[in-house]
Amino acid sequence: MQWIRRFYASTIGKKVVMAVTGLLFTGFVVGHVSGNLLVYKSPQALNAYAAFLKGSAVVLWGVRLTLLASVALHAHAAYSLTLVSRRARPESYDQLDRQAGTWSARTMRWGGVLLLVFIVYHLLHFTVGSVHPSFSHTDVYTNVVTGFSVPAVAVFYIVAMLALAIHLHHGVWSLFQTLGINHPHTNRLRRVFATLLAGLVPLGFVAIVLGVVLGWVH
Amino acid sequence: MNLTLRVWRQEHAQISGAFVTYPVSDINPDMSFLEMLDVVNEGLIARQETPIAFDHDCREGICGACSLTINGIPHGPNRATTACQLHMRFFADGDTIVIEPFRAKAFPVVRDLVVDRASFDRIIAAGGYVGVSTGSAPEANALPIAKAIADRAMDAAQCIGCGACVAACPNASAMLFTGAKVMHLGLVPQGQAERSDRVLRMVDQMDAEGFGGCTNYGECHEACPKEIPLEAIARLNGDYLRAALSSREEDAA
């Protein structure tokens, strides 16, 4: 197991961990938004889907623990790499003109912190229910409607989804580079893929919040 | 041309430096940036002041010695151009030009604009080589290499080790430099024997020198006077991952 310690100690090893966990999150949010859009079908459809997800305790907790461990790894690697980078330039430039680097690339760190805060809140809101005004463990549909009827909560969710869009725009593109995938045949494709995901996934989530706010979902 | 220079002056690494402003007059637009600094230094020497220390050697864009950050861009505003090949005609009369050293913990300031880039030498010494048998040269055509592969290896081999990639990187990462060598030697058959060991050792050394991590901004490629592609970093990542999973050299660390 010496090799794992050496791997994770390196800057590239941590990047790879962030890329692999990031890929996992990407798959998760795509599944999450696809299922949640059932809110537009009917209350029964969403509640049946929620019950299906909770069907097997082993699978449910397996997925939950994998995701939680991935969040912890992703955040630790990011924090540790940020410290390494800060230390790498103790004396800053009087001026350093950015020539490349998208806006999304520059906001990865603080955007990530915002997403971490959001994830904690989101779990307390819709999974644990402790910050929800009237939480039910079975009636997910009503939880959604009453949850997003609080204006401040709706605004926070929309802001977090903007952060998710920006994070995905750089992250999904960047993770391929980190996994060694950079080829003229696929470089345009991964830019398009990342931009599409960054647009569609948060749009789907925001559509649910707005659906409640505008009264389409009630 | 008349210019105002704001130049970083620092006597040595142990004391802090500061910007000093120098008005400069009668600069010929056909001078190179370094020739302009030569003229400024002649003036300083004539006034019994200490000349501005800056690195230079070939002055034809191939040695990688010059290391100036000019108006916030390593090697200045011209693409694929080292500071020595940057000419004063690209500036306008009356401009203020800010000149700083390449800034990174792994590039300590020696004096003024001169930084110590021995950390790059140590990364190369850790694995940026191929082992060959001594004696007579092998038959040149015995080892076929596809033209496309040879071309890409040459693109990566163009790196002159100037450090502009580190200087431009918001993380002060040396991955484009390290990746260029890993890509160059990893593409050709001569580099295969040490390929796995090379990347593990070079990355270990790169991290030990105190360079930052890569976040794929792409600033390094923009600053690179030899336009080393970002593919070099992808190959570094891929080779490192493969080597970490497959290497059996437990003592390589």
Short mmCIF file of C-alpha atoms in Angstrom, two decimals, chain B:
data_model
loop_
_atom_site.label_atom_id
_atom_site.label_comp_id
_atom_site.label_asym_id
_atom_site.label_seq_id
_atom_site.Cartn_x
_atom_site.Cartn_y
_atom_site.Cartn_z
CA MET B 1 11.58 56.45 -27.92
CA ASN B 2 11.18 57.72 -24.38
CA LEU B 3 9.98 55.25 -21.78
CA THR B 4 9.48 54.88 -18.05
CA LEU B 5 10.71 51.61 -16.54
CA ARG B 6 9.51 50.22 -13.22
CA VAL B 7 12.15 47.62 -12.43
CA TRP B 8 12.28 45.15 -9.54
CA ARG B 9 15.52 45.67 -7.58
CA GLN B 10 16.54 43.15 -4.94
CA GLU B 11 20.06 42.71 -3.68
CA HIS B 12 19.68 39.03 -2.77
CA ALA B 13 17.08 36.43 -1.79
CA GLN B 14 17.36 37.10 1.94
CA ILE B 15 16.20 40.71 1.80
CA SER B 16 13.01 42.03 0.28
CA GLY B 17 13.06 43.92 -2.98
CA ALA B 18 11.17 46.91 -4.33
CA PHE B 19 10.34 48.63 -7.60
CA VAL B 20 12.58 51.50 -8.75
CA THR B 21 11.45 53.85 -11.51
CA TYR B 22 13.87 54.81 -14.27
CA PRO B 23 13.11 57.36 -16.99
CA VAL B 24 14.74 56.17 -20.22
CA SER B 25 15.26 58.32 -23.31
CA ASP B 26 16.47 57.94 -26.90
CA ILE B 27 15.75 54.25 -27.28
CA ASN B 28 16.02 52.97 -30.84
CA PRO B 29 12.83 51.02 -31.72
CA ASP B 30 14.97 48.39 -33.48
CA MET B 31 16.77 47.48 -30.26
CA SER B 32 15.86 44.23 -28.56
CA PHE B 33 14.42 44.45 -25.04
CA LEU B 34 17.74 43.29 -23.58
CA GLU B 35 19.69 45.84 -25.64
CA MET B 36 17.41 48.50 -24.19
CA LEU B 37 18.34 47.24 -20.70
CA ASP B 38 22.02 47.32 -21.73
CA VAL B 39 21.62 51.02 -22.58
CA VAL B 40 19.90 51.67 -19.24
CA ASN B 41 22.76 49.88 -17.46
CA GLU B 42 25.40 51.93 -19.32
CA GLY B 43 23.68 55.02 -17.95
CA LEU B 44 23.55 53.58 -14.41
CA ILE B 45 27.24 52.67 -14.54
CA ALA B 46 28.11 56.16 -15.79
CA ARG B 47 26.26 57.58 -12.77
CA GLN B 48 28.13 55.19 -10.44
CA GLU B 49 24.95 53.23 -9.70
CA THR B 50 24.62 49.45 -9.60
CA PRO B 51 23.42 48.12 -12.98
CA ILE B 52 20.25 46.07 -13.18
CA ALA B 53 21.11 42.35 -13.06
CA PHE B 54 19.27 40.23 -15.65
CA ASP B 55 19.91 36.81 -17.17
CA HIS B 56 20.85 36.48 -20.83
CA ASP B 57 23.05 34.31 -22.98
CA CYS B 58 22.40 33.49 -26.65
CA ARG B 59 20.10 36.46 -27.35
CA GLU B 60 18.64 34.53 -30.25
CA GLY B 61 15.71 32.86 -28.52
CA ILE B 62 17.11 29.36 -28.11
CA CYS B 63 18.95 29.15 -24.77
CA GLY B 64 16.19 29.89 -22.27
CA ALA B 65 18.31 32.20 -20.11
CA CYS B 66 16.18 35.34 -20.21
CA SER B 67 13.61 35.43 -17.48
CA LEU B 68 11.79 38.75 -17.44
CA THR B 69 8.14 39.30 -16.65
CA ILE B 70 7.29 42.30 -18.80
CA ASN B 71 4.02 44.13 -18.08
CA GLY B 72 2.66 41.07 -16.33
CA ILE B 73 3.54 38.56 -19.05
CA PRO B 74 6.60 36.29 -18.93
CA HIS B 75 8.82 37.23 -21.91
CA GLY B 76 6.47 40.11 -22.72
CA PRO B 77 3.44 40.56 -24.95
CA ASN B 78 4.57 38.81 -28.15
CA ARG B 79 3.46 35.23 -28.67
CA ALA B 80 6.12 32.53 -28.97
CA THR B 81 8.89 35.07 -28.38
CA THR B 82 11.56 35.17 -25.71
CA ALA B 83 12.39 38.51 -24.07
CA CYS B 84 15.66 38.71 -26.04
CA GLN B 85 13.74 38.49 -29.32
CA LEU B 86 11.18 41.09 -28.27
CA HIS B 87 11.91 44.41 -29.97
CA MET B 88 11.21 47.89 -28.70
CA ARG B 89 9.07 48.70 -31.76
CA PHE B 90 6.30 46.69 -30.10
CA PHE B 91 6.07 49.39 -27.43
CA ALA B 92 4.83 52.95 -27.90
CA ASP B 93 6.72 56.12 -27.15
CA GLY B 94 5.88 57.25 -23.62
CA ASP B 95 4.95 53.76 -22.35
CA THR B 96 5.55 52.67 -18.78
CA ILE B 97 7.01 49.17 -18.71
CA VAL B 98 6.95 47.05 -15.55
CA ILE B 99 9.77 44.50 -15.33
CA GLU B 100 9.66 41.79 -12.67
CA PRO B 101 11.53 38.51 -12.21
CA PHE B 102 9.84 35.11 -12.76
CA ARG B 103 8.19 34.62 -9.37
CA ALA B 104 8.07 31.19 -7.72
CA LYS B 105 9.31 29.68 -4.50
CA ALA B 106 11.32 27.17 -6.56
CA PHE B 107 12.94 30.09 -8.48
CA PRO B 108 14.59 32.12 -5.69
CA VAL B 109 15.81 35.57 -6.70
CA VAL B 110 19.60 35.74 -7.03
CA ARG B 111 19.65 39.46 -7.70
CA ASP B 112 17.17 41.92 -9.25
CA LEU B 113 15.70 40.06 -12.25
CA VAL B 114 17.98 37.00 -12.05
CA VAL B 115 16.38 33.88 -10.58
CA ASP B 116 17.94 30.53 -9.77
CA ARG B 117 16.30 27.85 -11.93
CA ALA B 118 18.47 24.94 -10.71
CA SER B 119 15.21 23.28 -9.60
CA PHE B 120 14.59 22.56 -13.31
CA ASP B 121 18.03 20.95 -13.59
CA ARG B 122 17.24 18.71 -10.62
CA ILE B 123 13.94 17.62 -12.23
CA ILE B 124 15.83 16.68 -15.40
CA ALA B 125 18.53 14.91 -13.38
CA ALA B 126 15.79 12.88 -11.65
CA GLY B 127 14.71 11.21 -14.89
CA GLY B 128 14.86 13.38 -18.00
CA TYR B 129 17.39 11.23 -19.82
CA VAL B 130 17.78 7.93 -21.66
CA GLY B 131 20.42 5.31 -20.91
CA VAL B 132 22.56 4.43 -23.93
CA SER B 133 25.47 2.07 -24.49
CA THR B 134 28.72 3.87 -25.11
CA GLY B 135 30.91 2.92 -28.05
CA SER B 136 30.26 3.39 -31.72
CA ALA B 137 27.05 5.04 -32.86
CA PRO B 138 24.24 2.59 -33.72
CA GLU B 139 23.05 2.19 -37.31
CA ALA B 140 20.82 5.25 -37.88
CA ASN B 141 18.05 3.43 -39.70
CA ALA B 142 17.88 0.41 -37.41
CA LEU B 143 15.11 1.95 -35.28
CA PRO B 144 12.14 3.10 -37.36
CA ILE B 145 10.06 5.96 -35.92
CA ALA B 146 6.89 7.16 -37.67
CA LYS B 147 7.21 10.70 -38.98
CA ALA B 148 4.11 11.88 -37.06
CA ILE B 149 5.56 10.54 -33.79
CA ALA B 150 8.99 12.02 -34.45
CA ASP B 151 7.36 15.39 -35.17
CA ARG B 152 5.40 15.40 -31.92
CA ALA B 153 8.46 14.33 -29.95
CA MET B 154 10.35 17.21 -31.55
CA ASP B 155 7.53 19.64 -30.66
CA ALA B 156 7.93 18.63 -27.01
CA ALA B 157 11.74 18.60 -27.24
CA GLN B 158 11.67 22.27 -28.24
CA CYS B 159 11.38 23.25 -24.56
CA ILE B 160 14.31 25.52 -23.68
CA GLY B 161 13.70 25.29 -19.94
CA CYS B 162 13.25 29.03 -19.46
CA GLY B 163 10.56 28.69 -16.78
CA ALA B 164 7.99 31.03 -18.35
CA CYS B 165 5.38 28.31 -17.79
CA VAL B 166 6.00 28.43 -14.04
CA ALA B 167 6.11 32.22 -14.08
CA ALA B 168 2.76 32.50 -15.87
CA CYS B 169 0.97 29.79 -13.89
CA PRO B 170 -1.33 31.09 -11.13
CA ASN B 171 -0.20 28.00 -9.16
CA ALA B 172 3.49 28.33 -10.08
CA SER B 173 3.29 24.76 -11.39
CA ALA B 174 6.10 23.18 -13.41
CA MET B 175 3.92 20.61 -15.14
CA LEU B 176 4.34 21.97 -18.67
CA PHE B 177 8.13 21.82 -18.30
CA THR B 178 8.11 18.35 -16.74
CA GLY B 179 5.43 17.19 -19.17
CA ALA B 180 7.43 18.38 -22.17
CA LYS B 181 10.34 16.11 -21.23
CA VAL B 182 8.08 13.17 -20.32
CA MET B 183 6.25 13.59 -23.66
CA HIS B 184 9.46 13.97 -25.66
CA LEU B 185 11.13 10.85 -24.28
CA GLY B 186 7.89 8.89 -23.85
CA LEU B 187 7.04 9.10 -27.55
CA VAL B 188 10.26 7.70 -28.97
CA PRO B 189 11.44 4.08 -28.64
CA GLN B 190 14.70 5.14 -26.99
CA GLY B 191 12.74 6.44 -24.00
CA GLN B 192 10.63 3.36 -23.28
CA ALA B 193 13.02 1.49 -20.96
CA GLU B 194 12.89 4.20 -18.28
CA ARG B 195 9.42 5.53 -19.09
CA SER B 196 7.65 4.42 -15.94
CA ASP B 197 10.51 5.21 -13.58
CA ARG B 198 11.15 8.52 -15.29
CA VAL B 199 7.72 9.98 -14.68
CA LEU B 200 7.58 8.81 -11.05
CA ARG B 201 10.98 10.27 -10.22
CA MET B 202 10.52 13.51 -12.13
CA VAL B 203 7.14 14.21 -10.51
CA ASP B 204 8.55 13.41 -7.04
CA GLN B 205 11.37 15.88 -7.67
CA MET B 206 8.98 18.48 -9.11
CA ASP B 207 6.83 18.28 -5.96
CA ALA B 208 9.87 18.32 -3.66
CA GLU B 209 11.07 21.55 -5.27
CA GLY B 210 7.90 23.31 -4.13
CA PHE B 211 6.14 23.92 -7.45
CA GLY B 212 2.34 24.15 -7.34
CA GLY B 213 -0.24 21.79 -8.80
CA CYS B 214 -1.91 22.10 -12.20
CA THR B 215 -5.51 23.30 -12.45
CA ASN B 216 -5.61 23.37 -16.26
CA TYR B 217 -5.82 27.14 -16.69
CA GLY B 218 -3.64 26.96 -19.80
CA GLU B 219 -1.60 30.07 -18.94
CA CYS B 220 1.66 28.11 -19.33
CA HIS B 221 1.02 27.32 -22.98
CA GLU B 222 0.19 30.95 -23.75
CA ALA B 223 3.42 32.14 -22.15
CA CYS B 224 5.65 29.41 -23.62
CA PRO B 225 8.07 30.85 -26.18
CA LYS B 226 8.22 27.41 -27.81
CA GLU B 227 4.44 26.82 -27.73
CA ILE B 228 4.67 23.48 -25.92
CA PRO B 229 1.13 22.04 -26.17
CA LEU B 230 -1.09 21.34 -23.13
CA GLU B 231 -1.09 17.77 -24.40
CA ALA B 232 2.29 17.50 -22.65
CA ILE B 233 0.53 17.85 -19.27
CA ALA B 234 -2.13 15.31 -20.26
CA ARG B 235 0.65 12.86 -21.19
CA LEU B 236 2.43 13.58 -17.89
CA ASN B 237 -0.81 12.84 -16.00
CA GLY B 238 -1.54 9.71 -18.02
CA ASP B 239 2.00 8.36 -17.74
CA TYR B 240 2.07 9.10 -14.02
CA LEU B 241 -1.23 7.30 -13.42
CA ARG B 242 -0.13 4.31 -15.49
CA ALA B 243 3.27 4.16 -13.77
CA ALA B 244 1.76 4.47 -10.29
CA LEU B 245 -0.55 1.54 -11.01
CA SER B 246 1.99 -0.65 -12.78
CA SER B 247 5.45 0.15 -11.44
CA ARG B 248 7.20 -2.61 -9.50
CA GLU B 249 10.14 -0.45 -8.47
CA GLU B 250 9.18 -0.04 -4.82
CA ASP B 251 12.52 1.58 -4.09
CA ALA B 252 12.10 4.20 -6.80
CA ALA B 253 11.17 6.80 -4.20
#
